[in-house]
Short mmCIF file of C-alpha atoms and ligand atoms in Angstrom, two decimals:
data_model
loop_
_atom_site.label_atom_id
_atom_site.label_comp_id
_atom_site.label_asym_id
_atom_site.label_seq_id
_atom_site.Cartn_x
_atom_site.Cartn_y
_atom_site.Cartn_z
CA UNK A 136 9.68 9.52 38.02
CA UNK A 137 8.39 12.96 38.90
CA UNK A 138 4.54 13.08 40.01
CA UNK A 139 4.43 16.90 39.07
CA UNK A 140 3.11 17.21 35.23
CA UNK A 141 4.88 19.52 32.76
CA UNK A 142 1.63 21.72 32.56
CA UNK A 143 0.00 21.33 36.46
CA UNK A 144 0.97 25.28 37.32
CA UNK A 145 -2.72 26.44 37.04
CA UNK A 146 -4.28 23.20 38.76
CA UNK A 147 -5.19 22.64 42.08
CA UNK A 148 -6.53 19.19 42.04
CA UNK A 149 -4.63 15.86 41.05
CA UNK A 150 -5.83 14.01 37.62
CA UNK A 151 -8.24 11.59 38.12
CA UNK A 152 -6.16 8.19 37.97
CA UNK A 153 -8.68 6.83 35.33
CA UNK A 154 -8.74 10.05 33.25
CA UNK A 155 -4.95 10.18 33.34
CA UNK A 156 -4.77 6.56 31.89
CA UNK A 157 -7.43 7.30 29.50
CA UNK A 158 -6.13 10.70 28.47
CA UNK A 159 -2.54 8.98 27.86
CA UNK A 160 -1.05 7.86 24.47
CA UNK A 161 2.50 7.17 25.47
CA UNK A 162 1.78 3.74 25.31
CA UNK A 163 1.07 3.86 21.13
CA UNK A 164 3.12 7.00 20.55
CA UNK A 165 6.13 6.25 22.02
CA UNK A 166 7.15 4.52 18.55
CA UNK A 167 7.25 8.05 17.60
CA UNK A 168 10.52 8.67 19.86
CA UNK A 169 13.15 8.96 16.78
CA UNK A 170 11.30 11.60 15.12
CA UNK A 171 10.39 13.18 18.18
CA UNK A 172 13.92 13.63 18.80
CA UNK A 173 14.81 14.28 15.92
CA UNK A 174 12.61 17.09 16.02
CA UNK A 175 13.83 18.03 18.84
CA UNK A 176 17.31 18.19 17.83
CA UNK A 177 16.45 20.60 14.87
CA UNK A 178 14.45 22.73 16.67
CA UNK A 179 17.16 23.31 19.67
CA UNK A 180 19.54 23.50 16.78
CA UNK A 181 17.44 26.37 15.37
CA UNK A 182 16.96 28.32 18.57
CA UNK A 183 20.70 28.26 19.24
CA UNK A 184 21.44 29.50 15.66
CA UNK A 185 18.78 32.74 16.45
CA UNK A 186 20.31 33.15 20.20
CA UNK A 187 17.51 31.99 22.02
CA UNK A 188 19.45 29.02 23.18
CA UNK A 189 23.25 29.56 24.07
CA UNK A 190 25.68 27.14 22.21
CA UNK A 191 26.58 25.35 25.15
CA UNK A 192 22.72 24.57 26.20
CA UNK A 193 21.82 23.73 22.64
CA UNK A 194 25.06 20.90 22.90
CA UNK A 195 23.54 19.85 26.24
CA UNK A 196 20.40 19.78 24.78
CA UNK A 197 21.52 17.36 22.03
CA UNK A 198 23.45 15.43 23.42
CA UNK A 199 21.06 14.39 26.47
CA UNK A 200 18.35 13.70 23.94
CA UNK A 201 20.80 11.11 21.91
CA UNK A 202 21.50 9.67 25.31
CA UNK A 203 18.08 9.26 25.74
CA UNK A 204 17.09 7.82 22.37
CA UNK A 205 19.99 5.43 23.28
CA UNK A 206 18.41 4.19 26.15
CA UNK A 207 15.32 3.44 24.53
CA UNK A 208 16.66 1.84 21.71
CA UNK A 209 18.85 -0.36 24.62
CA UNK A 210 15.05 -1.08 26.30
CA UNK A 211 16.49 0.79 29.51
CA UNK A 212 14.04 3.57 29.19
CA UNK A 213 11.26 3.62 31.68
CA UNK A 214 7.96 5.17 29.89
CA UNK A 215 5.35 6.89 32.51
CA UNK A 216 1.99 7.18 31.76
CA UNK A 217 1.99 9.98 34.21
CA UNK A 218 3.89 12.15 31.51
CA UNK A 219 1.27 11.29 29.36
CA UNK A 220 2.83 10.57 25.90
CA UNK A 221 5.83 10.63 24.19
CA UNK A 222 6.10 14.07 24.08
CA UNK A 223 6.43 14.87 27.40
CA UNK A 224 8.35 11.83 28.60
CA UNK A 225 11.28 12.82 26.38
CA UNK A 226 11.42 16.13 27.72
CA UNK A 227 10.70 15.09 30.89
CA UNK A 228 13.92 12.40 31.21
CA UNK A 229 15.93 15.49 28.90
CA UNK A 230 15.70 17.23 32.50
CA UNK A 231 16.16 14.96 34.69
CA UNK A 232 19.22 14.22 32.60
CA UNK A 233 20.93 17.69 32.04
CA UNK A 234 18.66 19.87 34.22
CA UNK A 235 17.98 23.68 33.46
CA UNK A 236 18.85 23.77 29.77
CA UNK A 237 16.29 20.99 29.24
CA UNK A 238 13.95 23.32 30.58
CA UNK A 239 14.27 25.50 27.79
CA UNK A 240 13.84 22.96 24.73
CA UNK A 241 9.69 23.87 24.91
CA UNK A 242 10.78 27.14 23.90
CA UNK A 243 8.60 28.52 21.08
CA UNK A 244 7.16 25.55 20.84
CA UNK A 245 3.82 23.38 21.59
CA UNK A 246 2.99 19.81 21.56
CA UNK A 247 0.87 20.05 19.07
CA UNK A 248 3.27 21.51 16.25
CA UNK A 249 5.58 18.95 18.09
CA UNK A 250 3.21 15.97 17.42
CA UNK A 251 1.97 17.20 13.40
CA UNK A 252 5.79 17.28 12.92
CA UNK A 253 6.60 13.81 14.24
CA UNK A 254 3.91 11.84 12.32
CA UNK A 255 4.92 13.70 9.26
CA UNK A 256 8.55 12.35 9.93
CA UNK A 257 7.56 8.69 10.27
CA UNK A 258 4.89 8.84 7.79
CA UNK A 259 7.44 10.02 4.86
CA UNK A 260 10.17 7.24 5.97
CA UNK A 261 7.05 4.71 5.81
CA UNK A 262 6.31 6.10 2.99
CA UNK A 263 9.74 5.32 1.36
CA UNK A 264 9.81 1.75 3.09
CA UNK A 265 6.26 0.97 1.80
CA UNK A 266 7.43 2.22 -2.21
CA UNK A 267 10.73 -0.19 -1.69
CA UNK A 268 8.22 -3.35 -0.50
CA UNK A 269 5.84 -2.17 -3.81
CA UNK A 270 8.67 -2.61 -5.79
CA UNK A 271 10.29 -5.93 -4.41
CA UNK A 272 6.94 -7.43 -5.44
CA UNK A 273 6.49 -5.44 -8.85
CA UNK A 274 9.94 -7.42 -9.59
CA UNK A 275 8.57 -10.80 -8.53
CA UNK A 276 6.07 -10.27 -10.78
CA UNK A 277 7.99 -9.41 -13.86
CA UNK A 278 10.21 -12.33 -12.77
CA UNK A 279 7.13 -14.67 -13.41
CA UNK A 280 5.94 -12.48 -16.24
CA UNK A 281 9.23 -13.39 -17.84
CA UNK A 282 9.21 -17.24 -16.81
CA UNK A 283 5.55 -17.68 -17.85
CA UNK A 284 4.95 -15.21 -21.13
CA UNK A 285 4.16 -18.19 -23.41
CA UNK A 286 1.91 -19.61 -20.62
CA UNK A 287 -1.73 -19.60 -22.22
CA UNK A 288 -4.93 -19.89 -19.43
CA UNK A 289 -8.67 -18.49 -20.32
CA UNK A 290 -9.19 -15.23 -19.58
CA UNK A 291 -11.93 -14.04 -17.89
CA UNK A 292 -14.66 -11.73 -17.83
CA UNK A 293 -17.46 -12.44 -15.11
CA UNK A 294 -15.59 -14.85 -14.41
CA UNK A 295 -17.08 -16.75 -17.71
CA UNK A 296 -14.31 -17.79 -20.28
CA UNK A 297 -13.63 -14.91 -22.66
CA UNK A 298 -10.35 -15.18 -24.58
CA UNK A 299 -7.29 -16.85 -23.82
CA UNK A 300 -4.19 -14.76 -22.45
CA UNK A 301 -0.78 -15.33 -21.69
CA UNK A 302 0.03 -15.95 -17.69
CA UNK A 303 3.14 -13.15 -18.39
CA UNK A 304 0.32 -10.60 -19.44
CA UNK A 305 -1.92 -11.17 -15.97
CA UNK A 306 1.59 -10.68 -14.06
CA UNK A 307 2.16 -7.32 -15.63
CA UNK A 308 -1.53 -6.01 -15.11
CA UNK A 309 -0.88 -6.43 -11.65
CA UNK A 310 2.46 -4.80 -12.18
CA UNK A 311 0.52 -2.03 -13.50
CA UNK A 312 -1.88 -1.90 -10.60
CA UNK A 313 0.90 -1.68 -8.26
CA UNK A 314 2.73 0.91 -10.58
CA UNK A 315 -0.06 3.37 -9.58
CA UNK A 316 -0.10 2.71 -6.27
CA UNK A 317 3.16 3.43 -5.95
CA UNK A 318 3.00 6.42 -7.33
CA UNK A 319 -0.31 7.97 -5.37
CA UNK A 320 2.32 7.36 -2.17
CA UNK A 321 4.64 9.45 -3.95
CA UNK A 322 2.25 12.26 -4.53
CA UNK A 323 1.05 12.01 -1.30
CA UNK A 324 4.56 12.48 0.35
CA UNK A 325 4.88 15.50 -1.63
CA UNK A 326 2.06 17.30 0.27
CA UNK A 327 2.87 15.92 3.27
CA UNK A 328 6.31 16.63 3.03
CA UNK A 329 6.11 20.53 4.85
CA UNK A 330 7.06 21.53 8.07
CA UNK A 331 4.10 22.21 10.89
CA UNK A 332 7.22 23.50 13.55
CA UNK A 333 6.81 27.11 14.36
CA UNK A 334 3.33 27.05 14.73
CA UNK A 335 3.37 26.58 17.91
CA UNK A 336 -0.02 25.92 19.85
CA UNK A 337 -1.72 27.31 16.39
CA UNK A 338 -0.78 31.20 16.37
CA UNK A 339 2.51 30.98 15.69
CA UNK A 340 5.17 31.98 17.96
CA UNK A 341 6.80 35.50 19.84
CA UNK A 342 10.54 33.99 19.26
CA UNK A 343 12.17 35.14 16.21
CA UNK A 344 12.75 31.70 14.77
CA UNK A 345 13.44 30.69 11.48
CA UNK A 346 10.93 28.34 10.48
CA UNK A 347 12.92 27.60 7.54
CA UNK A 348 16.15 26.50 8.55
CA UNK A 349 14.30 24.14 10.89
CA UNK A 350 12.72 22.62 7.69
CA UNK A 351 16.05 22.31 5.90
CA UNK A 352 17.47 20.86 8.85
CA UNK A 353 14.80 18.15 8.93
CA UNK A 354 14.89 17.73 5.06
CA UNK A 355 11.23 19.33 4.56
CA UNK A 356 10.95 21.33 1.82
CA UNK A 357 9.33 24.23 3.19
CA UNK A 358 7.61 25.26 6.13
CA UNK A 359 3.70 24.77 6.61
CA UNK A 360 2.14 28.00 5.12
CA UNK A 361 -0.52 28.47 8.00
CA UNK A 362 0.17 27.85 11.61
CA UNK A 363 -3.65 27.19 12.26
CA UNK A 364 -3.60 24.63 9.50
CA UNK A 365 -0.14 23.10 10.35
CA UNK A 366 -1.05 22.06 13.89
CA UNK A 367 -4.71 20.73 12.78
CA UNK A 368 -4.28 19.21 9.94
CA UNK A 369 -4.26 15.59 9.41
CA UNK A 370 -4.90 15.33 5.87
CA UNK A 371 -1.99 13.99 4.55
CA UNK A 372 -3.15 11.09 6.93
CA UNK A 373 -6.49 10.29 5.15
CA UNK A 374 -4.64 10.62 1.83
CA UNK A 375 -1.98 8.24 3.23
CA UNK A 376 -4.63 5.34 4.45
CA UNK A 377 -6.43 6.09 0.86
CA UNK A 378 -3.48 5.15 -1.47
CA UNK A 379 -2.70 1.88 1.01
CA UNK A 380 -6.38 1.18 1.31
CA UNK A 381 -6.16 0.96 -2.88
CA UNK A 382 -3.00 -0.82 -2.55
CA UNK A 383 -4.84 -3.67 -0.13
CA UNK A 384 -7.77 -3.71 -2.58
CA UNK A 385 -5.49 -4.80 -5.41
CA UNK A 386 -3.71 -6.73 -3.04
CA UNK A 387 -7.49 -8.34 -2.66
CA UNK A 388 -8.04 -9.32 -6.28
CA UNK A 389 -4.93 -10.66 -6.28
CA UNK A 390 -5.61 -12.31 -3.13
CA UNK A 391 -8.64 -13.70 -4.92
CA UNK A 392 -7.48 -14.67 -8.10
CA UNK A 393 -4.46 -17.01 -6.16
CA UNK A 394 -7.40 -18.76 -4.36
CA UNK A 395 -9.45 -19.43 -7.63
CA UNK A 396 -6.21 -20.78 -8.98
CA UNK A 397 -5.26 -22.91 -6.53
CA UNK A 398 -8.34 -24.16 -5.77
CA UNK A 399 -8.70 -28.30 -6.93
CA UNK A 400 -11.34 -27.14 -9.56
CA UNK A 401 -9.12 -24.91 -11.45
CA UNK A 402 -5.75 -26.21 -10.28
CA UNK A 403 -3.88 -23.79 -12.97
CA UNK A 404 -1.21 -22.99 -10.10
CA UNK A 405 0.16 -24.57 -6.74
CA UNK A 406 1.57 -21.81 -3.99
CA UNK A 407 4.54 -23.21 -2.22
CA UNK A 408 3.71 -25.24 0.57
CA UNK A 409 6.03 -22.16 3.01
CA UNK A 410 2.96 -19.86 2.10
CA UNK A 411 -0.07 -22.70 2.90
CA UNK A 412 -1.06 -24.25 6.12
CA UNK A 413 -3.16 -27.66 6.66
CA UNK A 414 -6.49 -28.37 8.49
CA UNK A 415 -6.60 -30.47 12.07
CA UNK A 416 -9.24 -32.56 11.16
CA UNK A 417 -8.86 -32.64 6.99
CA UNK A 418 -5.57 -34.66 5.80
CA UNK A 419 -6.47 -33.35 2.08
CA UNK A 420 -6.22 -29.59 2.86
CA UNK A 421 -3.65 -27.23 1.93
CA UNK A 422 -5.34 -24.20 2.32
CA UNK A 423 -4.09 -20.87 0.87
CA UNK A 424 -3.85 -18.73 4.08
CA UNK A 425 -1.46 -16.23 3.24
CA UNK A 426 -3.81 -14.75 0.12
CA UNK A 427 -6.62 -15.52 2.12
CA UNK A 428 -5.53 -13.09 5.30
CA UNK A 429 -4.16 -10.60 3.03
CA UNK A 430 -7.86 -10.44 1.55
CA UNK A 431 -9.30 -10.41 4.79
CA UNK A 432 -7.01 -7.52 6.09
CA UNK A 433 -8.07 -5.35 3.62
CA UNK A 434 -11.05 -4.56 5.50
CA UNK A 435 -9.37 -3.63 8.58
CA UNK A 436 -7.40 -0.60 6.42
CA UNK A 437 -10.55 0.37 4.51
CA UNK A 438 -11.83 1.09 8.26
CA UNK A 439 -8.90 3.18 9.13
CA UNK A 440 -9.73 5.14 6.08
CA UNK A 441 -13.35 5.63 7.08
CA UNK A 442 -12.33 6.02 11.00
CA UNK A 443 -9.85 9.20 10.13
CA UNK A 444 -11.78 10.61 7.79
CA UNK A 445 -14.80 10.18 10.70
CA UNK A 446 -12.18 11.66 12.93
CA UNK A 447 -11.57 15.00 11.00
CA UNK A 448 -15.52 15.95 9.99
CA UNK A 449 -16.62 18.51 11.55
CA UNK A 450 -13.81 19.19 13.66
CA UNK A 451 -13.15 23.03 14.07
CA UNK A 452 -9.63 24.65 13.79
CA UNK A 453 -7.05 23.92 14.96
CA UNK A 454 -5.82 21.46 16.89
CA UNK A 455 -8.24 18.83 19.19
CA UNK A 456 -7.30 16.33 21.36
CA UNK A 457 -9.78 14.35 19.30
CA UNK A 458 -6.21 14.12 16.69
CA UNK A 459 -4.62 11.80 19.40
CA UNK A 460 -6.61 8.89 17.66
CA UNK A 461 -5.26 9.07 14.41
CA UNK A 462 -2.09 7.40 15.38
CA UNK A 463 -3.39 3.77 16.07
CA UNK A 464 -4.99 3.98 12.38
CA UNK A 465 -2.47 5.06 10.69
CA UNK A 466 0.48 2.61 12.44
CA UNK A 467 -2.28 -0.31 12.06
CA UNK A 468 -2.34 0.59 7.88
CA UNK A 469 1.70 0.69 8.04
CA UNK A 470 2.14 -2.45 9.90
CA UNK A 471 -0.80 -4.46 8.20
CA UNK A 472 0.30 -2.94 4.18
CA UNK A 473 3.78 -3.55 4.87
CA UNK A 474 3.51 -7.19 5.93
CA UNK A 475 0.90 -7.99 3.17
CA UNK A 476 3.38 -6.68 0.66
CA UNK A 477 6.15 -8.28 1.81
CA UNK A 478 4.54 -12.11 1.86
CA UNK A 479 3.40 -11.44 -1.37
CA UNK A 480 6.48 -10.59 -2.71
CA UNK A 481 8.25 -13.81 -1.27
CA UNK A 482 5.20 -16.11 -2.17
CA UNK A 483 4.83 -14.50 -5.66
CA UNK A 484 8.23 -15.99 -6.98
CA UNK A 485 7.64 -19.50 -5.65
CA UNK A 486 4.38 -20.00 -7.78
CA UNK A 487 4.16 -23.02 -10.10
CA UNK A 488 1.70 -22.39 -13.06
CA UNK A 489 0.45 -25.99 -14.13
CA UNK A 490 0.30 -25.00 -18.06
CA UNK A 491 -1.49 -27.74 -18.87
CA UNK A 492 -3.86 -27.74 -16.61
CA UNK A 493 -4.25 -23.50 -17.73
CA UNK A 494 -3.97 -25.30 -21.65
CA UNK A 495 -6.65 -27.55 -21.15
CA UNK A 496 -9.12 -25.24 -19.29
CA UNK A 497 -8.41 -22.18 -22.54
CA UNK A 498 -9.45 -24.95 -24.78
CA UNK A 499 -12.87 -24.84 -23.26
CA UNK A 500 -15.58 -22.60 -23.16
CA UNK A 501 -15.06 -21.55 -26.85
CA UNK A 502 -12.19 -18.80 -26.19
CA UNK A 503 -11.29 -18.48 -29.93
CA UNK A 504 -15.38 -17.53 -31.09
CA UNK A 505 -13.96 -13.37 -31.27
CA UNK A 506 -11.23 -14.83 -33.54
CA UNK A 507 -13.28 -16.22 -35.30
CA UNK A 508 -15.68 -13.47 -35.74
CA UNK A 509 -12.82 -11.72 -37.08
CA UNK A 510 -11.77 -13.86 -39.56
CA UNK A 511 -14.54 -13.60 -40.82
CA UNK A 512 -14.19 -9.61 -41.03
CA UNK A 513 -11.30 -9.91 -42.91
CA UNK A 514 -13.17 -12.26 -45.21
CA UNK A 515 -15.26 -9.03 -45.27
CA UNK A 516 -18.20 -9.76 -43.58
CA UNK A 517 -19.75 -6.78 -41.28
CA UNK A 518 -18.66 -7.34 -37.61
CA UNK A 519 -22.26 -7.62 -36.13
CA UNK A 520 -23.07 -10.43 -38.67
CA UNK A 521 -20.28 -12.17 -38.48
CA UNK A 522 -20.87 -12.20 -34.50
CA UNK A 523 -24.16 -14.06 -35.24
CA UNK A 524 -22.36 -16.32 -37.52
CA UNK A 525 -20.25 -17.74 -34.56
CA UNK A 526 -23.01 -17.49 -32.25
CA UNK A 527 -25.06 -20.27 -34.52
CA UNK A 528 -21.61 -22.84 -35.08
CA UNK A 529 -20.99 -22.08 -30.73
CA UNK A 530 -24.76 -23.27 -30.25
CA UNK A 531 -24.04 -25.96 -32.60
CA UNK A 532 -20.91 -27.22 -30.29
CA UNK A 533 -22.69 -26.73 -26.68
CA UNK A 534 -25.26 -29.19 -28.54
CA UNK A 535 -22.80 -31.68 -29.48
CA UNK A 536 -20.23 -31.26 -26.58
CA UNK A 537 -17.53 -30.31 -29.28
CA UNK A 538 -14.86 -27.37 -29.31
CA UNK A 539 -15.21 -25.01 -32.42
CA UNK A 540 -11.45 -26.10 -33.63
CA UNK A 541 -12.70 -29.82 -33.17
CA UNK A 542 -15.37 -28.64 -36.26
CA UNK A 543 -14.80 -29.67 -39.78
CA UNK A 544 -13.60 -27.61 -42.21
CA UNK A 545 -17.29 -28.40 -44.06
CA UNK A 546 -18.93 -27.91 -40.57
CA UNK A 547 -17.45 -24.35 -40.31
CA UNK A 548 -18.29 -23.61 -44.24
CA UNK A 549 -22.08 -24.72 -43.33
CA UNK A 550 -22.03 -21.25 -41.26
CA UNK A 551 -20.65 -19.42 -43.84
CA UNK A 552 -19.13 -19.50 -47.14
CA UNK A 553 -16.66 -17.73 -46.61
CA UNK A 554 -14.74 -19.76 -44.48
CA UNK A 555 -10.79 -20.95 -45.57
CA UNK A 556 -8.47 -23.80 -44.86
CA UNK A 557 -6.51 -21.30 -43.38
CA UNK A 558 -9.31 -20.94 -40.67
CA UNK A 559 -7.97 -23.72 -38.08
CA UNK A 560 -4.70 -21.75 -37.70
CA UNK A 561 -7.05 -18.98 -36.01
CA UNK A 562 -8.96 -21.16 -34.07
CA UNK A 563 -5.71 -22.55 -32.08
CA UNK A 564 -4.97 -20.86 -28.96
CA UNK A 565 -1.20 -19.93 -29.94
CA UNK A 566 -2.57 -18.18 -32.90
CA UNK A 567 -5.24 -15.88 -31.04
CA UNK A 568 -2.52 -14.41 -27.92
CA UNK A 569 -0.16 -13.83 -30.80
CA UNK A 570 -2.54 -12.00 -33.24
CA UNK A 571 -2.90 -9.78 -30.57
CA UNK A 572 0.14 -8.10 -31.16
CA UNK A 573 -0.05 -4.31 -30.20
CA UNK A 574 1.53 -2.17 -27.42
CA UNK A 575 -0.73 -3.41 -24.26
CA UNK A 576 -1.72 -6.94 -26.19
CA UNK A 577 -1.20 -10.19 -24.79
CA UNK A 578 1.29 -11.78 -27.24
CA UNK A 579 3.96 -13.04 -26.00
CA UNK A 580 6.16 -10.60 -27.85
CA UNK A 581 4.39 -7.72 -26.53
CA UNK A 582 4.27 -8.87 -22.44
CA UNK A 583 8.13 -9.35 -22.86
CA UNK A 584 8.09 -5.94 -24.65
CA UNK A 585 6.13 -4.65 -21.96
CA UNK A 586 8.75 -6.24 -19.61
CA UNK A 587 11.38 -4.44 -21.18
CA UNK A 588 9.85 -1.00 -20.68
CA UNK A 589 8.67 -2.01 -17.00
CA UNK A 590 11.93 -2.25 -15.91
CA UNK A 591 13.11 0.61 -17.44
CA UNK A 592 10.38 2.29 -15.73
CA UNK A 593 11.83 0.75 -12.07
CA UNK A 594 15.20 2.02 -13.22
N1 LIG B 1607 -0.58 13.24 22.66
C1 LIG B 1607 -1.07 14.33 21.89
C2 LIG B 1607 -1.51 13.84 20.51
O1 LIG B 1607 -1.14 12.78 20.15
C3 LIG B 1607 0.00 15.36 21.73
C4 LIG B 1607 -0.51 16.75 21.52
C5 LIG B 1607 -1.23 17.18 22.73
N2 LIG B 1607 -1.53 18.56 22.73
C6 LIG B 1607 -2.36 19.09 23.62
N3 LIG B 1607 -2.56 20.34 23.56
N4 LIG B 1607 -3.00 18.34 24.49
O2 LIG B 1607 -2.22 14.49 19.78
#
């Protein structure tokens, strides 16, 4: 490897050996070496097409670099931290490898549109990847919201019984969460999807390039307006680690919500035992890891989020070597989102819901008292009395350890006169999920309505 650096023509002194290794980020940015070549490529391609480049050093040029992304990809490449970081490695081997033309790749051209243009690369193909992985779970879940849209458990609001729901109705509200998120990676690709090449250090450049066939060529869809903005902007970074630090907070509550289930108390659902790992000392366990370190992970993105958006304040135009550490955030989120996604989407599937045990649980803790209120509205009896009404018979009940349907018909008509025969049919827990039968409603009908338009909504 050579010892002389790309850029040592005004030094006099060697690099500190500690500064050099400190200074370096080849060793986290050399996953960057597709789209830096790929940059590359485009930008030689460009030069050529403007006659900065001759046609035969422009062929040179591309065809040493696909040599050298070849012997990466073959593990034959030998990264130096001399050179630094990926950057400068790449160009370095390109002129080892084809000599003089290689030279002339740097031409109109700095590292630090170079490196703005790479993570914008990688960041819209994780972007894509990520949206795929979103979507193999949203489909999980409508495959359980299909399998389980009878399914009736207690719903909950701080976490006390409120009304019962259908288990197909829970599945799409986390379909919806993940709908959103989705699409706030979408939106962010769309800024992020512009061109930074041509800036140059952050003036712009004395070539007479054309900054948008370069874009074209590298499927943005227009150039960065600003070349003091393009090379310093990281932005679309810190909108990036938002949407997945949202994603991981729903993945959180799901997270949560699988544990509660599980647990021996509420036992409504088992997680396959491929998701689930025991305890050396306790024969009992089967302890639900997988929602448990998705949970926990969520806290490492919701640092990135903090630590980039800590690593932009304050920092004056344009670029800073300070933007070297946004890369180990921002692979961390991709890595860590990714692989939370894709367990969930394989555990999701394999859930069992124990319906009785769900039944059983709905029937306590007096989930039918709001139907009951309104029954008595339709009997027309204002809202707020009614309320009190049900209030008394649900005091009543606690009292006597009793359920409000296990009340007879004279119990009920000691609350109020205006109580039917046809009351018990609204007391049962079939009757409430169906009577709520409206777009966004947990009957049955509606979740596998809402199914319907779900997947028309996937496409
Ligand atoms: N390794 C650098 C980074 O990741 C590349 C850009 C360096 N530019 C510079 N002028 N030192 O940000």
């Amino acid at each position: 490897m050579s010892d002389k650096k790309l850029w040592s023509g005004r030094f006099n002194e060697p690099t500190d050996a500690f500064v050099e290794a400190f200074t370096a980020s080849v060793e986290f940015d050399q996953r960057l070496y597709k789209y830096d070549i790929q940059g590359s490529i485009a930008h030689a391609t460009m030069l050529a097409r403007g006659g900065i480049l001759t046609e035969a050093e422009r062929d040179a040029i591309i065809a040493g670099l696909q040599r050298i992304q070849d012997r990466i990809e073959a593990g034959g490449f030998e990264w130096s931290v001399e050179l630094e970081d990926v950057h400068m490695n790449v160009e370095s081997a390109l002129t080892a490898d084809i000599g003089e033309a290689g030279k002339k790749l740097h031409t109109g051209r700095s590292r630090n549109d170079q490196v703005a243009t790479d993570i914008r690369l990688y960041l819209r193909d994780e972007i894509e990847a990520l949206r795929a992985a979103i979507r193999r779970l949203q489909e999980a879940l409508l495959e359980v919201a299909e399998r389980e849209a009878d399914t009736i458990l207690p719903g909950f609001t701080h976490l006390q019984t409120a009304q019962p729901v259908t288990f197909g109705h829970h599945m799409m509200a986390w379909f919806e969460m993940l709908e959103r998120d989705s699409g706030r990676l979408a939106d962010c690709n769309r800024r992020l999807n512009a061109m930074p090449l041509g800036a140059a250090a952050l003036a712009g450049t004395t070539y007479p390039i054309d900054r948008h066939y370069s874009a074209s060529l590298l499927g943005f869809e227009r150039p960065c307006e600003n070349s003091l903005d393009a090379v310093s902007d990281r932005d679309f970074a810190i909108e990036f680690t938002s949407a997945a630090a949202i994603t991981m907070m729903h993945l959180s509550r799901m997270s949560e919500e699988l544990i509660i289930w599980s647990s021996a108390q509420f036992a409504f659902i088992t997680l396959s035992d491929s998701f689930c790992t025991g305890s050396s000392i306790m024969p009992q366990k089967k302890n639900p890891d997988v929602p448990e370190l998705v949970r926990g992970k969520s806290g490492r993105i919701f640092g990135h989020l903090i630590g980039l958006l800590t690593l932009m304040k304050s920092q004056p135009l344009a670029y800073n070597k300070d933007n070297q550490e946004d890369k180990e955030p921002l692979f961390d989120t991709v890595d860590n989102l990714k692989g939370s996604l894709k367990v969930f989407a394989d555990m999701i599937p394999a859930i069992t819901c124990r319906r009785d045990r769900m039944r059983e649980a709905a029937l306590k803790g007096f989930a039918t008292a709001t139907d009951l209120a309104d029954y008595l509205v339709r009997k027309g009896i204002p809202f707020r009395d009614a309320h009190e009404v049900v209030g008394r018979a649900v005091a009543l009940c606690v009292e006597r350890e009793r359920d409000l349907a296990e009340l007879s018909l004279e119990e009920l008509q000691g609350f109020s006169p205006a109580i039917g025969e046809d009351v018990h049919q609204v007391l049962t827990l079939e009757g409430s999920v169906a009577a709520r039968d409206h777009i966004g409603g947990t009957a049955p009908a509606q979740v596998r309505a809402a199914i319907d338009r779900a997947r028309q909504r996937l496409g």
